Coordinates of N, CA and C in Angstrom, one line a residue:
X1 N -20.3 149.7 86.7 CA -19.6 149.8 85.4 C -19.8 149.1 83.7
X2 N -20.1 149.5 82.9 CA -20.1 149.7 81.3 C -19.0 148.0 81.2
X3 N -19.3 148.2 80.0 CA -18.4 147.4 79.5 C -17.4 148.6 78.6
X4 N -18.5 149.4 78.1 CA -17.6 149.9 77.6 C -16.9 151.4 78.0
X5 N -17.0 151.2 79.6 CA -16.0 152.2 80.8 C -14.8 151.1 80.9
X6 N -15.1 150.2 80.7 CA -14.2 149.3 81.2 C -12.7 149.8 79.5
X7 N -13.2 150.0 78.4 CA -12.0 150.0 77.3 C -10.5 150.9 77.9
X8 N -9.6 150.5 76.9 CA -8.5 151.2 77.0 C -9.1 153.0 76.1
X9 N -8.0 153.4 77.6 CA -8.6 155.2 77.9 C -7.9 155.1 76.9
X10 N -7.3 156.8 75.0 CA -6.1 156.7 74.9 C -5.0 157.2 75.1
X11 N -4.7 157.6 76.6 CA -3.6 157.2 77.4 C -2.9 156.4 77.6
X12 N -3.2 155.1 77.0 CA -2.7 153.7 77.2 C -3.1 152.5 78.3
X13 N -4.3 153.1 79.8 CA -4.3 152.7 80.8 C -5.6 152.5 80.9
X14 N -5.8 151.6 81.2 CA -8.1 151.1 82.2 C -7.7 151.3 82.5
X15 N -10.3 151.5 82.6 CA -9.8 152.2 83.4 C -9.8 152.9 84.3
X16 N -9.0 151.9 86.1 CA -8.1 151.6 86.9 C -7.1 152.8 87.1
X17 N -6.5 153.1 85.9 CA -5.8 153.8 86.1 C -3.8 152.7 85.9
X18 N -4.2 151.1 85.7 CA -3.0 150.5 85.9 C -2.9 151.2 83.6
X19 N -1.0 151.0 84.0 CA -1.3 151.4 82.2 C -1.0 149.5 81.6
X20 N -1.4 148.5 80.7 CA -1.6 147.5 80.0 C -0.4 147.0 79.7
X21 N -0.2 146.8 79.3 CA 0.9 145.7 79.0 C 1.1 145.3 78.2
X22 N 1.9 145.8 77.1 CA 1.8 146.1 76.0 C 3.8 145.3 75.6
X23 N 3.6 143.7 75.6 CA 4.0 143.3 75.2 C 4.9 143.0 73.8
X24 N 5.4 144.1 73.1 CA 5.7 143.3 72.0 C 6.9 145.0 72.3
X25 N 7.2 145.2 73.4 CA 8.1 145.6 73.6 C 9.6 144.7 74.2
X26 N 8.9 144.2 74.9 CA 9.9 142.6 75.9 C 10.5 141.8 74.8
X27 N 11.9 141.7 74.6 CA 12.7 140.3 73.3 C 12.5 139.0 74.1
X28 N 11.3 139.0 74.1 CA 10.9 137.7 74.7 C 10.2 136.7 73.6
X29 N 10.4 137.0 72.5 CA 10.5 135.9 71.5 C 12.2 134.5 71.2
X30 N 13.0 135.4 72.0 CA 13.8 134.9 71.8 C 14.3 133.5 72.8
X31 N 13.6 134.6 74.6 CA 13.9 133.8 75.4 C 13.5 132.8 75.1
X32 N 11.4 132.7 75.1 CA 10.1 131.7 74.6 C 11.1 130.6 73.9
X33 N 11.4 131.0 73.1 CA 11.9 130.1 72.5 C 13.3 129.0 73.7
X34 N 14.1 129.2 73.5 CA 14.7 128.6 74.0 C 14.2 127.7 75.9
X35 N 13.4 128.3 76.4 CA 12.8 127.5 77.2 C 12.4 126.6 76.8
X36 N 11.0 127.3 75.9 CA 10.1 125.5 75.3 C 11.3 124.9 74.7
X37 N 12.9 125.4 73.8 CA 13.9 123.7 73.5 C 14.3 123.1 75.1
X38 N 14.4 124.0 75.6 CA 15.0 123.6 77.4 C 13.5 122.4 77.9
X39 N 12.5 122.0 77.6 CA 11.9 121.6 77.9 C 11.3 121.1 77.5
X40 N 11.3 120.5 76.4 CA 11.5 119.6 74.7 C 12.7 118.5 75.1
X41 N 13.7 118.9 75.2 CA 14.6 118.2 76.0 C 15.4 118.0 77.5
X42 N 14.5 118.4 78.0 CA 13.8 117.4 79.6 C 12.9 116.8 78.6
X43 N 11.8 117.0 78.3 CA 11.2 116.2 78.2 C 11.3 114.8 78.0
X44 N 12.0 115.1 76.2 CA 13.1 113.9 75.6 C 13.9 113.1 76.0
X45 N 14.0 113.0 77.3 CA 15.4 113.1 78.2 C 14.2 111.9 79.1
X46 N 13.5 112.7 79.8 CA 12.3 111.4 81.0 C 11.8 110.7 80.2
X47 N 11.6 110.8 79.1 CA 11.1 109.7 78.5 C 12.6 108.9 77.7
X48 N 12.7 108.8 77.0 CA 14.0 108.3 77.0 C 14.4 107.1 78.3
X49 N 14.4 108.0 79.2 CA 14.2 106.7 80.8 C 13.2 106.1 80.9
X50 N 12.7 106.7 80.3 CA 11.0 106.2 81.2 C 11.2 104.9 80.4
X51 N 11.7 104.9 78.7 CA 11.5 104.0 77.9 C 13.0 102.7 78.2
X52 N 13.7 103.2 78.4 CA 14.6 102.4 78.8 C 14.2 102.3 80.4
X53 N 14.3 101.8 80.3 CA 13.7 100.9 82.5 C 12.7 100.2 82.0
X54 N 10.6 100.7 81.4 CA 9.9 99.8 80.1 C 10.5 99.0 79.7
X55 N 12.1 98.4 78.6 CA 12.7 97.2 78.7 C 13.6 96.6 79.4
X56 N 13.8 97.4 80.1 CA 14.6 96.7 81.6 C 13.6 95.5 82.2
X57 N 12.2 96.2 82.6 CA 11.7 95.8 83.7 C 11.4 94.6 81.8
X58 N 11.1 95.3 80.9 CA 9.9 93.9 80.4 C 11.4 92.3 80.2
X59 N 12.5 92.9 80.1 CA 13.6 91.6 79.8 C 13.8 91.0 81.0
X60 N 13.8 91.6 82.2 CA 13.4 90.7 84.1 C 12.6 90.0 83.7
X61 N 11.5 90.3 83.4 CA 10.0 90.0 83.5 C 9.9 88.5 82.5
X62 N 10.6 88.8 81.6 CA 10.9 87.2 80.6 C 12.4 87.1 81.7
X63 N 12.6 87.1 81.3 CA 14.3 85.9 82.2 C 13.5 84.8 82.6
X64 N 12.7 85.8 84.4 CA 12.5 85.4 85.1 C 10.1 84.6 85.3
X65 N 9.9 84.5 83.9 CA 9.0 84.1 83.0 C 9.5 82.4 82.3
X66 N 10.8 82.6 82.9 CA 11.4 81.8 81.1 C 12.3 80.8 83.1
X67 N 12.4 81.6 83.7 CA 13.1 80.8 84.7 C 11.9 79.5 85.7
X68 N 11.1 80.2 85.8 CA 9.7 80.2 85.9 C 9.2 78.8 85.5
X69 N 9.1 78.7 84.2 CA 8.6 77.9 83.4 C 9.9 77.0 83.6
X70 N 11.0 76.5 84.1 CA 11.9 75.5 83.8 C 12.2 75.0 84.9
X71 N 11.5 75.8 86.0 CA 12.1 75.5 87.9 C 10.0 74.8 88.2
X72 N 9.4 75.7 87.3 CA 8.1 74.6 87.7 C 7.7 73.2 86.8
X73 N 8.5 73.4 86.0 CA 8.5 72.5 84.9 C 9.7 71.0 85.9
X74 N 11.0 71.7 86.9 CA 11.2 70.7 86.8 C 10.6 70.1 88.1
X75 N 9.9 71.2 88.4 CA 8.9 70.8 90.2 C 8.2 69.8 89.7
X76 N 7.5 69.9 88.6 CA 6.1 69.6 88.4 C 7.1 67.9 87.5
X77 N 7.8 67.4 86.8 CA 8.5 66.5 86.9 C 8.9 65.6 88.5
X78 N 9.4 66.1 89.7 CA 10.2 65.7 90.6 C 8.5 65.0 91.0
X79 N 7.4 65.4 91.0 CA 6.2 65.4 91.7 C 5.7 64.3 91.6
X80 N 5.7 64.2 89.8 CA 5.4 63.1 89.2 C 6.1 61.8 89.5
X81 N 7.2 62.2 89.8 CA 8.6 60.9 89.5 C 8.3 59.9 91.5
X82 N 8.5 61.4 92.4 CA 7.8 61.1 94.1 C 6.4 59.9 93.1
X83 N 5.8 60.3 92.4 CA 3.9 59.5 92.9 C 4.4 58.3 92.4
X84 N 5.3 57.7 91.4 CA 5.8 56.4 90.3 C 6.6 55.7 91.2
X85 N 7.0 56.5 92.1 CA 8.1 55.6 93.2 C 7.1 55.6 94.1
X86 N 6.3 56.2 94.4 CA 5.5 56.1 96.2 C 3.8 54.9 94.8
X87 N 3.9 55.0 94.7 CA 2.5 54.3 94.0 C 3.3 52.8 93.6
X88 N 4.3 52.8 93.1 CA 5.5 50.9 93.4 C 5.5 50.8 94.5
X89 N 6.3 51.2 94.9 CA 6.7 50.7 96.7 C 4.9 50.0 97.1
X90 N 3.8 50.7 97.0 CA 2.3 50.8 97.5 C 1.9 49.6 96.5
X91 N 2.1 49.6 95.5 CA 2.0 48.1 95.3 C 3.4 47.3 95.4
X92 N 4.2 47.2 95.3 CA 5.0 46.1 96.1 C 4.8 45.9 97.3
X93 N 3.8 46.7 98.6 CA 3.7 46.4 99.6 C 3.0 45.4 99.7
X94 N 1.8 46.3 98.5 CA 0.5 45.2 98.9 C 0.7 43.6 98.7
X95 N 1.7 42.6 97.3 CA 2.1 42.0 97.0 C 3.0 41.5 98.3
X96 N 3.1 42.2 98.8 CA 3.9 40.8 99.6 C 3.8 40.7 101.2
X97 N 1.7 41.7 101.7 CA 1.3 41.5 102.2 C 0.5 40.2 101.7
X98 N -0.5 40.4 100.4 CA -1.3 39.1 99.8 C 0.0 37.9 100.5
X99 N 1.3 38.3 100.1 CA 1.1 36.9 99.8 C 2.2 35.8 101.5
X100 N 1.6 37.2 102.4 CA 2.2 36.3 103.9 C 1.1 35.8 103.8
X101 N 1.5 34.3 105.4 CA 1.0 33.8 105.6 C 0.0 33.7 107.4
X102 N 0.8 34.6 108.0 CA 0.5 34.8 108.8 C 0.8 36.5 109.8
X103 N -0.3 36.6 110.8 CA -0.6 38.1 111.4 C 0.8 38.5 111.5
X104 N 1.5 37.2 111.9 CA 3.0 38.4 112.6 C 3.6 38.7 111.2
X105 N 3.7 38.7 110.1 CA 4.0 38.6 109.3 C 3.7 39.7 108.5
X106 N 1.9 40.0 108.5 CA 1.3 41.1 107.7 C 1.7 42.1 108.9
X107 N 2.3 42.0 110.6 CA 2.4 43.1 111.6 C 4.2 43.7 111.4
X108 N 5.1 42.8 110.7 CA 6.1 42.7 110.4 C 6.3 43.4 108.4
X109 N 5.1 43.1 108.1 CA 6.0 44.0 106.6 C 4.6 45.4 106.3
X110 N 4.2 45.3 107.5 CA 3.5 46.6 107.9 C 4.3 48.1 108.3
X111 N 5.0 47.4 109.3 CA 6.3 48.4 110.5 C 7.1 48.5 109.2
X112 N 7.7 48.3 108.5 CA 9.0 47.9 107.8 C 8.3 49.1 106.6
X113 N 6.9 49.4 106.5 CA 6.4 49.6 105.5 C 6.5 51.2 104.9
X114 N 5.8 50.8 107.4 CA 5.7 52.7 107.6 C 7.2 52.8 107.8
X115 N 8.2 52.5 108.6 CA 9.4 52.7 108.7 C 9.6 53.4 106.5
X116 N 9.4 52.2 106.2 CA 10.1 53.1 104.5 C 9.3 54.7 104.5
X117 N 8.2 54.5 104.4 CA 7.7 54.9 103.6 C 7.5 56.8 104.4
X118 N 7.6 57.2 105.3 CA 8.2 58.3 105.9 C 9.8 58.2 105.9
X119 N 10.7 57.3 106.0 CA 11.6 57.8 105.0 C 11.8 58.3 104.3
X120 N 11.2 57.4 103.1 CA 11.2 57.6 102.1 C 10.7 59.1 102.1
X121 N 9.0 59.1 102.7 CA 8.7 61.3 102.6 C 9.9 61.8 102.5
X122 N 9.8 62.1 104.2 CA 11.1 62.8 104.6 C 12.2 63.5 103.1
X123 N 12.8 62.5 102.3 CA 13.4 62.8 101.2 C 13.1 63.2 100.4
X124 N 11.8 63.0 100.3 CA 11.4 63.4 99.0 C 10.5 65.6 99.2
X125 N 10.4 64.8 100.1 CA 10.2 66.4 100.9 C 11.2 67.9 100.5
X126 N 12.4 66.8 100.9 CA 13.7 67.7 101.2 C 13.8 67.8 100.6
X127 N 13.8 66.7 99.3 CA 13.8 67.5 97.6 C 12.6 68.6 96.8
X128 N 11.6 68.5 97.3 CA 10.7 69.3 97.1 C 10.1 71.0 97.1
X129 N 11.1 70.7 99.1 CA 11.6 71.9 99.5 C 12.9 72.9 98.6
X130 N 14.0 72.0 98.1 CA 15.0 72.4 97.4 C 14.7 72.9 95.8
X131 N 13.7 72.0 95.8 CA 13.2 72.8 94.2 C 12.3 73.7 94.6
X132 N 11.8 74.0 95.8 CA 10.3 75.2 96.1 C 11.4 76.4 96.0
X133 N 12.7 76.5 96.8 CA 13.5 77.4 97.3 C 14.3 78.0 95.8
X134 N 14.7 76.5 95.2 CA 15.3 77.3 93.9 C 14.7 78.0 93.1
X135 N 12.8 77.7 92.5 CA 11.4 78.3 92.1 C 11.7 79.1 92.5
X136 N 12.1 80.1 93.5 CA 11.4 81.6 94.0 C 12.9 82.2 94.1
X137 N 14.1 81.4 94.5 CA 15.0 82.4 94.0 C 15.4 82.6 92.2
X138 N 15.7 82.1 91.5 CA 15.5 82.2 89.7 C 14.3 83.3 89.6
X139 N 12.8 82.8 90.0 CA 11.6 83.8 89.6 C 11.9 85.2 89.5
X140 N 12.3 85.1 91.3 CA 12.6 86.6 92.3 C 14.6 87.2 91.8
X141 N 15.2 86.9 90.5 CA 16.9 86.9 91.2 C 16.8 88.1 89.8
X142 N 16.1 87.6 88.9 CA 15.9 88.3 87.2 C 15.4 89.8 87.9
X143 N 14.8 90.1 88.3 CA 14.4 90.9 88.9 C 14.9 92.0 89.9
X144 N 14.7 92.2 91.0 CA 15.7 92.4 91.9 C 17.4 93.1 91.1
X145 N 17.8 92.1 89.4 CA 19.0 92.2 89.2 C 18.9 93.8 88.3
X146 N 17.3 92.9 87.6 CA 17.4 94.4 86.5 C 16.5 95.9 87.3
X147 N 15.7 95.5 87.7 CA 15.5 96.6 88.7 C 16.4 98.1 89.5
X148 N 17.8 97.3 89.9 CA 18.5 97.2 90.7 C 19.1 98.4 89.4
X149 N 19.5 97.3 88.8 CA 20.3 98.3 87.4 C 19.4 99.7 87.7
X150 N 18.1 99.4 87.3 CA 17.9 100.3 86.5 C 17.4 101.8 87.8
X151 N 18.2 101.3 88.6 CA 17.9 102.6 90.0 C 19.3 102.8 89.6
X152 N 19.8 102.2 89.3 CA 21.3 103.0 90.0 C 21.7 103.5 88.6
X153 N 20.2 103.7 87.6 CA 20.8 103.5 85.8 C 20.2 105.4 86.2
X154 N 18.9 105.4 87.1 CA 18.7 106.7 87.0 C 19.4 107.1 88.3
X155 N 19.4 107.0 88.9 CA 20.1 107.9 90.1 C 21.0 108.6 89.4

């Protein structure tokens, strides 16, 4: 079948005998406009929700970063404090060790220093553990809070 044979016949049908659709007789412009407006309204509403959620998450990350920076600074300062205390303790030990006059004094000083170092290290590790837990909690809390808020707003 050639292309000219498939063209519309005078009675308004194509070669297969089916009528051509005449959209001019359907009152669609109002319906199409209404559907289009509804689609745009839904899209606008969806974009607003995404924008709000994005702003919430940005704020959560900002708060988390700020909290993280404070806690990390506290942790770093505690490490410096511990290092300073340990260095001072070690220097004191060596000063006393060099001033000892017998092997018994050296053993006594060494045993005392070992006990002191163990107790000090235990306390320092507890302090560092507490700061690490605080860092983890404070870092995650703003994100958890804003994420929960965003889920409740959209849900």
